[in-house]
Amino acid sequence: MSLPRLPSVVVTLAAPGATAADDREALLAAVASAAAVDVSAVRAGRVCAHCGATDHGRPWAAVDGSAVGVSLSRTTDLVALAVGPTDLGVDVERVSRVAAAPVEAFTAREAARACGDTTELAVLWSVKEAVLKRDGRGLRVDPRSVEVDLDRMVAVLDGVEHPVTVLFPAPDTVLAVATGGVPVTVAGSAPRRRPR
């Protein structure tokens, strides 16, 4: 059986599992739901592009042997599970966490634009993480090498523009998805889009 092309990226937001195995099971269920198949048709795992280990690294999934793009992110009391037709990256973050633990991850232009606004900084951080996850190298790459342009909703890494979607699924919560321009939906809700 070949997998019909998924029309969009579907993000499921849920309470995190007690263990990494619980989150893996949730990812399997999210893939099965997005692909409209039984969970028994889904295979998933992780692989580190840097060292080849399978106990950490980028998640992968396949439905009946056809690759599906997946990504996951955790923050306080929340996990985001993203499933789509191609490589993607997702990051979910609490604005209050970014405010409590400022990071040195912003370019001079980004810092000047944000002017200390914690919501703007959380959006910038989430976009950077989503793009680096989609890229596959994650935080082995200095986040300052990702230049985020929120007016155009793109981030540039290694000279390549990555379209991004930013949503606010709940108060104090930012969700960023790097999808290569594929539309994003959030299962079971209608989060607010980032105001322009």
PDB file of C-alpha atoms in Angstrom:
ATOM      1  CA  MET A   1       0.000   0.000   0.000  1.00  0.00           C
ATOM      2  CA  SER A   2       1.335   3.449  -0.800  1.00  0.00           C
ATOM      3  CA  LEU A   3       0.570   6.328   1.498  1.00  0.00           C
ATOM      4  CA  PRO A   4      -1.514   9.131  -0.025  1.00  0.00           C
ATOM      5  CA  ARG A   5       0.303  12.455   0.236  1.00  0.00           C
ATOM      6  CA  LEU A   6      -0.665  14.195   3.435  1.00  0.00           C
ATOM      7  CA  PRO A   7      -2.200  17.582   2.545  1.00  0.00           C
ATOM      8  CA  SER A   8      -0.842  19.450   5.556  1.00  0.00           C
ATOM      9  CA  VAL A   9       1.197  19.246   8.696  1.00  0.00           C
ATOM     10  CA  VAL A  10      -0.991  18.216  11.624  1.00  0.00           C
ATOM     11  CA  VAL A  11       0.207  19.187  15.101  1.00  0.00           C
ATOM     12  CA  THR A  12      -1.253  17.424  18.118  1.00  0.00           C
ATOM     13  CA  LEU A  13      -0.811  19.090  21.509  1.00  0.00           C
ATOM     14  CA  ALA A  14      -1.065  16.877  24.581  1.00  0.00           C
ATOM     15  CA  ALA A  15       0.137  16.443  28.119  1.00  0.00           C
ATOM     16  CA  PRO A  16       3.578  14.857  28.081  1.00  0.00           C
ATOM     17  CA  GLY A  17       3.875  11.211  28.954  1.00  0.00           C
ATOM     18  CA  ALA A  18       5.536  10.043  32.144  1.00  0.00           C
ATOM     19  CA  THR A  19       8.367   8.519  30.103  1.00  0.00           C
ATOM     20  CA  ALA A  20       9.975   8.917  26.686  1.00  0.00           C
ATOM     21  CA  ALA A  21       8.284   5.633  25.725  1.00  0.00           C
ATOM     22  CA  ASP A  22       4.884   7.223  26.452  1.00  0.00           C
ATOM     23  CA  ASP A  23       5.726  10.145  24.142  1.00  0.00           C
ATOM     24  CA  ARG A  24       6.838   7.646  21.460  1.00  0.00           C
ATOM     25  CA  GLU A  25       3.451   5.919  21.735  1.00  0.00           C
ATOM     26  CA  ALA A  26       1.737   9.304  21.426  1.00  0.00           C
ATOM     27  CA  LEU A  27       3.790  10.008  18.284  1.00  0.00           C
ATOM     28  CA  LEU A  28       2.730   6.661  16.791  1.00  0.00           C
ATOM     29  CA  ALA A  29      -0.903   7.546  17.515  1.00  0.00           C
ATOM     30  CA  ALA A  30      -0.496  11.040  15.990  1.00  0.00           C
ATOM     31  CA  VAL A  31       0.980   9.574  12.794  1.00  0.00           C
ATOM     32  CA  ALA A  32      -1.810   6.979  12.584  1.00  0.00           C
ATOM     33  CA  SER A  33      -4.460   9.674  13.068  1.00  0.00           C
ATOM     34  CA  ALA A  34      -2.957  12.054  10.471  1.00  0.00           C
ATOM     35  CA  ALA A  35      -2.555   9.235   7.929  1.00  0.00           C
ATOM     36  CA  ALA A  36      -5.959   7.692   8.750  1.00  0.00           C
ATOM     37  CA  VAL A  37      -4.467   4.247   9.376  1.00  0.00           C
ATOM     38  CA  ASP A  38      -4.345   1.809  12.256  1.00  0.00           C
ATOM     39  CA  VAL A  39      -1.407   2.376  14.600  1.00  0.00           C
ATOM     40  CA  SER A  40      -0.138  -1.101  13.685  1.00  0.00           C
ATOM     41  CA  ALA A  41       0.766   0.279  10.223  1.00  0.00           C
ATOM     42  CA  VAL A  42       3.129   2.864  11.753  1.00  0.00           C
ATOM     43  CA  ARG A  43       6.806   2.387  12.542  1.00  0.00           C
ATOM     44  CA  ALA A  44       8.861   5.061  14.281  1.00  0.00           C
ATOM     45  CA  GLY A  45      12.186   5.611  15.928  1.00  0.00           C
ATOM     46  CA  ARG A  46      15.046   8.055  16.354  1.00  0.00           C
ATOM     47  CA  VAL A  47      18.429   8.378  14.714  1.00  0.00           C
ATOM     48  CA  CYS A  48      21.223  10.832  15.343  1.00  0.00           C
ATOM     49  CA  ALA A  49      22.621  12.184  12.066  1.00  0.00           C
ATOM     50  CA  HIS A  50      25.846  13.028  13.881  1.00  0.00           C
ATOM     51  CA  CYS A  51      26.723   9.690  15.528  1.00  0.00           C
ATOM     52  CA  GLY A  52      24.163   7.216  14.160  1.00  0.00           C
ATOM     53  CA  ALA A  53      22.798   6.278  17.597  1.00  0.00           C
ATOM     54  CA  THR A  54      19.139   5.342  17.881  1.00  0.00           C
ATOM     55  CA  ASP A  55      18.565   6.328  21.515  1.00  0.00           C
ATOM     56  CA  HIS A  56      18.537  10.041  20.649  1.00  0.00           C
ATOM     57  CA  GLY A  57      18.376  12.291  17.599  1.00  0.00           C
ATOM     58  CA  ARG A  58      15.810  13.170  15.017  1.00  0.00           C
ATOM     59  CA  PRO A  59      12.564  11.176  15.083  1.00  0.00           C
ATOM     60  CA  TRP A  60      11.437   9.321  11.968  1.00  0.00           C
ATOM     61  CA  ALA A  61       8.244   7.524  11.009  1.00  0.00           C
ATOM     62  CA  ALA A  62       6.873   5.390   8.199  1.00  0.00           C
ATOM     63  CA  VAL A  63       3.374   4.232   7.350  1.00  0.00           C
ATOM     64  CA  ASP A  64       3.315   0.910   5.524  1.00  0.00           C
ATOM     65  CA  GLY A  65       6.892   1.576   4.447  1.00  0.00           C
ATOM     66  CA  SER A  66       6.323   5.145   3.187  1.00  0.00           C
ATOM     67  CA  ALA A  67       8.247   7.877   5.001  1.00  0.00           C
ATOM     68  CA  VAL A  68       6.295  10.537   6.867  1.00  0.00           C
ATOM     69  CA  GLY A  69       7.759  13.746   8.273  1.00  0.00           C
ATOM     70  CA  VAL A  70       7.601  13.928  12.075  1.00  0.00           C
ATOM     71  CA  SER A  71       8.921  16.148  14.831  1.00  0.00           C
ATOM     72  CA  LEU A  72       8.211  16.567  18.514  1.00  0.00           C
ATOM     73  CA  SER A  73       8.850  19.139  21.182  1.00  0.00           C
ATOM     74  CA  ARG A  74       8.314  19.328  24.916  1.00  0.00           C
ATOM     75  CA  THR A  75       7.854  22.215  27.302  1.00  0.00           C
ATOM     76  CA  THR A  76       6.328  22.572  30.750  1.00  0.00           C
ATOM     77  CA  ASP A  77       3.173  20.394  30.850  1.00  0.00           C
ATOM     78  CA  LEU A  78       2.904  20.146  27.059  1.00  0.00           C
ATOM     79  CA  VAL A  79       4.189  18.073  24.143  1.00  0.00           C
ATOM     80  CA  ALA A  80       3.741  18.974  20.465  1.00  0.00           C
ATOM     81  CA  LEU A  81       3.675  16.106  17.960  1.00  0.00           C
ATOM     82  CA  ALA A  82       3.879  17.170  14.301  1.00  0.00           C
ATOM     83  CA  VAL A  83       3.174  14.911  11.312  1.00  0.00           C
ATOM     84  CA  GLY A  84       3.415  15.936   7.660  1.00  0.00           C
ATOM     85  CA  PRO A  85       4.308  15.002   4.105  1.00  0.00           C
ATOM     86  CA  THR A  86       7.957  16.067   4.290  1.00  0.00           C
ATOM     87  CA  ASP A  87      10.781  16.897   6.689  1.00  0.00           C
ATOM     88  CA  LEU A  88       9.602  19.338   9.317  1.00  0.00           C
ATOM     89  CA  GLY A  89      10.530  20.790  12.655  1.00  0.00           C
ATOM     90  CA  VAL A  90       8.293  21.813  15.533  1.00  0.00           C
ATOM     91  CA  ASP A  91       8.947  23.695  18.725  1.00  0.00           C
ATOM     92  CA  VAL A  92       6.539  24.570  21.505  1.00  0.00           C
ATOM     93  CA  GLU A  93       7.575  26.926  24.266  1.00  0.00           C
ATOM     94  CA  ARG A  94       6.152  28.766  27.239  1.00  0.00           C
ATOM     95  CA  VAL A  95       6.774  32.504  26.991  1.00  0.00           C
ATOM     96  CA  SER A  96       7.312  32.559  30.766  1.00  0.00           C
ATOM     97  CA  ARG A  97      10.162  30.029  30.449  1.00  0.00           C
ATOM     98  CA  VAL A  98      11.976  32.209  27.934  1.00  0.00           C
ATOM     99  CA  ALA A  99      11.488  35.230  30.205  1.00  0.00           C
ATOM    100  CA  ALA A 100      12.833  33.310  33.218  1.00  0.00           C
ATOM    101  CA  ALA A 101      15.907  31.948  31.449  1.00  0.00           C
ATOM    102  CA  PRO A 102      17.083  34.372  28.779  1.00  0.00           C
ATOM    103  CA  VAL A 103      19.330  32.803  26.172  1.00  0.00           C
ATOM    104  CA  GLU A 104      22.134  34.197  24.033  1.00  0.00           C
ATOM    105  CA  ALA A 105      20.603  33.020  20.782  1.00  0.00           C
ATOM    106  CA  PHE A 106      19.605  36.174  18.965  1.00  0.00           C
ATOM    107  CA  THR A 107      21.302  38.172  16.255  1.00  0.00           C
ATOM    108  CA  ALA A 108      21.787  41.913  16.792  1.00  0.00           C
ATOM    109  CA  ARG A 109      18.924  42.645  14.371  1.00  0.00           C
ATOM    110  CA  GLU A 110      16.578  40.223  16.173  1.00  0.00           C
ATOM    111  CA  ALA A 111      17.455  41.609  19.610  1.00  0.00           C
ATOM    112  CA  ALA A 112      16.914  45.185  18.415  1.00  0.00           C
ATOM    113  CA  ARG A 113      13.539  44.310  16.911  1.00  0.00           C
ATOM    114  CA  ALA A 114      12.373  42.418  20.017  1.00  0.00           C
ATOM    115  CA  CYS A 115      13.539  45.221  22.316  1.00  0.00           C
ATOM    116  CA  GLY A 116      13.180  42.913  25.333  1.00  0.00           C
ATOM    117  CA  ASP A 117       9.599  41.823  24.542  1.00  0.00           C
ATOM    118  CA  THR A 118       9.421  38.307  25.998  1.00  0.00           C
ATOM    119  CA  THR A 119       6.709  37.106  23.613  1.00  0.00           C
ATOM    120  CA  GLU A 120       8.763  38.227  20.617  1.00  0.00           C
ATOM    121  CA  LEU A 121      11.862  36.539  22.067  1.00  0.00           C
ATOM    122  CA  ALA A 122       9.907  33.317  22.650  1.00  0.00           C
ATOM    123  CA  VAL A 123       8.678  33.397  19.047  1.00  0.00           C
ATOM    124  CA  LEU A 124      12.218  33.956  17.743  1.00  0.00           C
ATOM    125  CA  TRP A 125      13.587  31.131  19.897  1.00  0.00           C
ATOM    126  CA  SER A 126      10.832  28.707  18.853  1.00  0.00           C
ATOM    127  CA  VAL A 127      11.318  29.484  15.164  1.00  0.00           C
ATOM    128  CA  LYS A 128      15.076  28.906  15.472  1.00  0.00           C
ATOM    129  CA  GLU A 129      14.544  25.548  17.183  1.00  0.00           C
ATOM    130  CA  ALA A 130      11.937  24.449  14.625  1.00  0.00           C
ATOM    131  CA  VAL A 131      14.241  25.319  11.711  1.00  0.00           C
ATOM    132  CA  LEU A 132      17.232  23.580  13.294  1.00  0.00           C
ATOM    133  CA  LYS A 133      15.120  20.471  13.928  1.00  0.00           C
ATOM    134  CA  ARG A 134      13.947  20.457  10.314  1.00  0.00           C
ATOM    135  CA  ASP A 135      17.558  20.852   9.212  1.00  0.00           C
ATOM    136  CA  GLY A 136      18.440  17.761  11.271  1.00  0.00           C
ATOM    137  CA  ARG A 137      21.432  19.208  13.117  1.00  0.00           C
ATOM    138  CA  GLY A 138      19.477  20.711  15.993  1.00  0.00           C
ATOM    139  CA  LEU A 139      21.330  22.726  18.602  1.00  0.00           C
ATOM    140  CA  ARG A 140      24.717  21.479  17.391  1.00  0.00           C
ATOM    141  CA  VAL A 141      24.335  24.593  15.215  1.00  0.00           C
ATOM    142  CA  ASP A 142      24.612  27.992  16.924  1.00  0.00           C
ATOM    143  CA  PRO A 143      21.056  29.415  16.978  1.00  0.00           C
ATOM    144  CA  ARG A 144      22.502  32.815  16.035  1.00  0.00           C
ATOM    145  CA  SER A 145      23.266  31.333  12.604  1.00  0.00           C
ATOM    146  CA  VAL A 146      19.498  31.280  11.971  1.00  0.00           C
ATOM    147  CA  GLU A 147      18.260  34.760  11.029  1.00  0.00           C
ATOM    148  CA  VAL A 148      14.507  35.068  11.631  1.00  0.00           C
ATOM    149  CA  ASP A 149      12.383  37.548   9.671  1.00  0.00           C
ATOM    150  CA  LEU A 150       8.967  37.602  11.326  1.00  0.00           C
ATOM    151  CA  ASP A 151       7.606  40.150   8.845  1.00  0.00           C
ATOM    152  CA  ARG A 152       8.065  37.619   6.046  1.00  0.00           C
ATOM    153  CA  MET A 153       7.646  34.519   8.288  1.00  0.00           C
ATOM    154  CA  VAL A 154      10.900  32.950   7.134  1.00  0.00           C
ATOM    155  CA  ALA A 155      14.157  31.991   8.769  1.00  0.00           C
ATOM    156  CA  VAL A 156      17.440  31.857   6.870  1.00  0.00           C
ATOM    157  CA  LEU A 157      19.959  29.121   7.619  1.00  0.00           C
ATOM    158  CA  ASP A 158      23.034  28.574   5.445  1.00  0.00           C
ATOM    159  CA  GLY A 159      21.613  30.987   2.854  1.00  0.00           C
ATOM    160  CA  VAL A 160      18.361  29.018   2.479  1.00  0.00           C
ATOM    161  CA  GLU A 161      14.970  30.497   3.396  1.00  0.00           C
ATOM    162  CA  HIS A 162      12.709  28.264   5.494  1.00  0.00           C
ATOM    163  CA  PRO A 163       9.034  29.298   5.622  1.00  0.00           C
ATOM    164  CA  VAL A 164       7.636  29.067   9.142  1.00  0.00           C
ATOM    165  CA  THR A 165       4.235  29.117  10.800  1.00  0.00           C
ATOM    166  CA  VAL A 166       3.806  30.630  14.257  1.00  0.00           C
ATOM    167  CA  LEU A 167       0.684  29.961  16.310  1.00  0.00           C
ATOM    168  CA  PHE A 168      -0.455  30.708  19.848  1.00  0.00           C
ATOM    169  CA  PRO A 169      -2.450  27.628  20.920  1.00  0.00           C
ATOM    170  CA  ALA A 170      -2.949  28.824  24.509  1.00  0.00           C
ATOM    171  CA  PRO A 171      -2.000  31.716  26.768  1.00  0.00           C
ATOM    172  CA  ASP A 172       1.749  31.764  27.455  1.00  0.00           C
ATOM    173  CA  THR A 173       2.363  29.261  24.631  1.00  0.00           C
ATOM    174  CA  VAL A 174       4.133  29.678  21.291  1.00  0.00           C
ATOM    175  CA  LEU A 175       4.116  26.975  18.607  1.00  0.00           C
ATOM    176  CA  ALA A 176       6.517  27.269  15.662  1.00  0.00           C
ATOM    177  CA  VAL A 177       6.564  24.885  12.717  1.00  0.00           C
ATOM    178  CA  ALA A 178       9.131  24.814   9.894  1.00  0.00           C
ATOM    179  CA  THR A 179       7.505  22.952   7.011  1.00  0.00           C
ATOM    180  CA  GLY A 180       8.883  24.231   3.744  1.00  0.00           C
ATOM    181  CA  GLY A 181       5.620  26.079   3.161  1.00  0.00           C
ATOM    182  CA  VAL A 182       3.181  23.205   3.766  1.00  0.00           C
ATOM    183  CA  PRO A 183       0.008  24.408   5.563  1.00  0.00           C
ATOM    184  CA  VAL A 184      -0.257  23.683   9.303  1.00  0.00           C
ATOM    185  CA  THR A 185      -3.315  22.643  11.284  1.00  0.00           C
ATOM    186  CA  VAL A 186      -3.593  21.908  14.979  1.00  0.00           C
ATOM    187  CA  ALA A 187      -5.699  18.869  15.802  1.00  0.00           C
ATOM    188  CA  GLY A 188      -8.783  19.657  17.815  1.00  0.00           C
ATOM    189  CA  SER A 189      -8.340  23.430  18.136  1.00  0.00           C
ATOM    190  CA  ALA A 190      -8.080  26.710  16.315  1.00  0.00           C
ATOM    191  CA  PRO A 191      -5.044  28.517  17.739  1.00  0.00           C
ATOM    192  CA  ARG A 192      -4.487  32.186  17.082  1.00  0.00           C
ATOM    193  CA  ARG A 193      -2.031  33.068  14.335  1.00  0.00           C
ATOM    194  CA  ARG A 194       0.763  35.476  15.072  1.00  0.00           C
ATOM    195  CA  PRO A 195      -0.453  39.032  14.477  1.00  0.00           C
ATOM    196  CA  ARG A 196       1.456  40.806  11.707  1.00  0.00           C
TER     197      ARG A 196
END
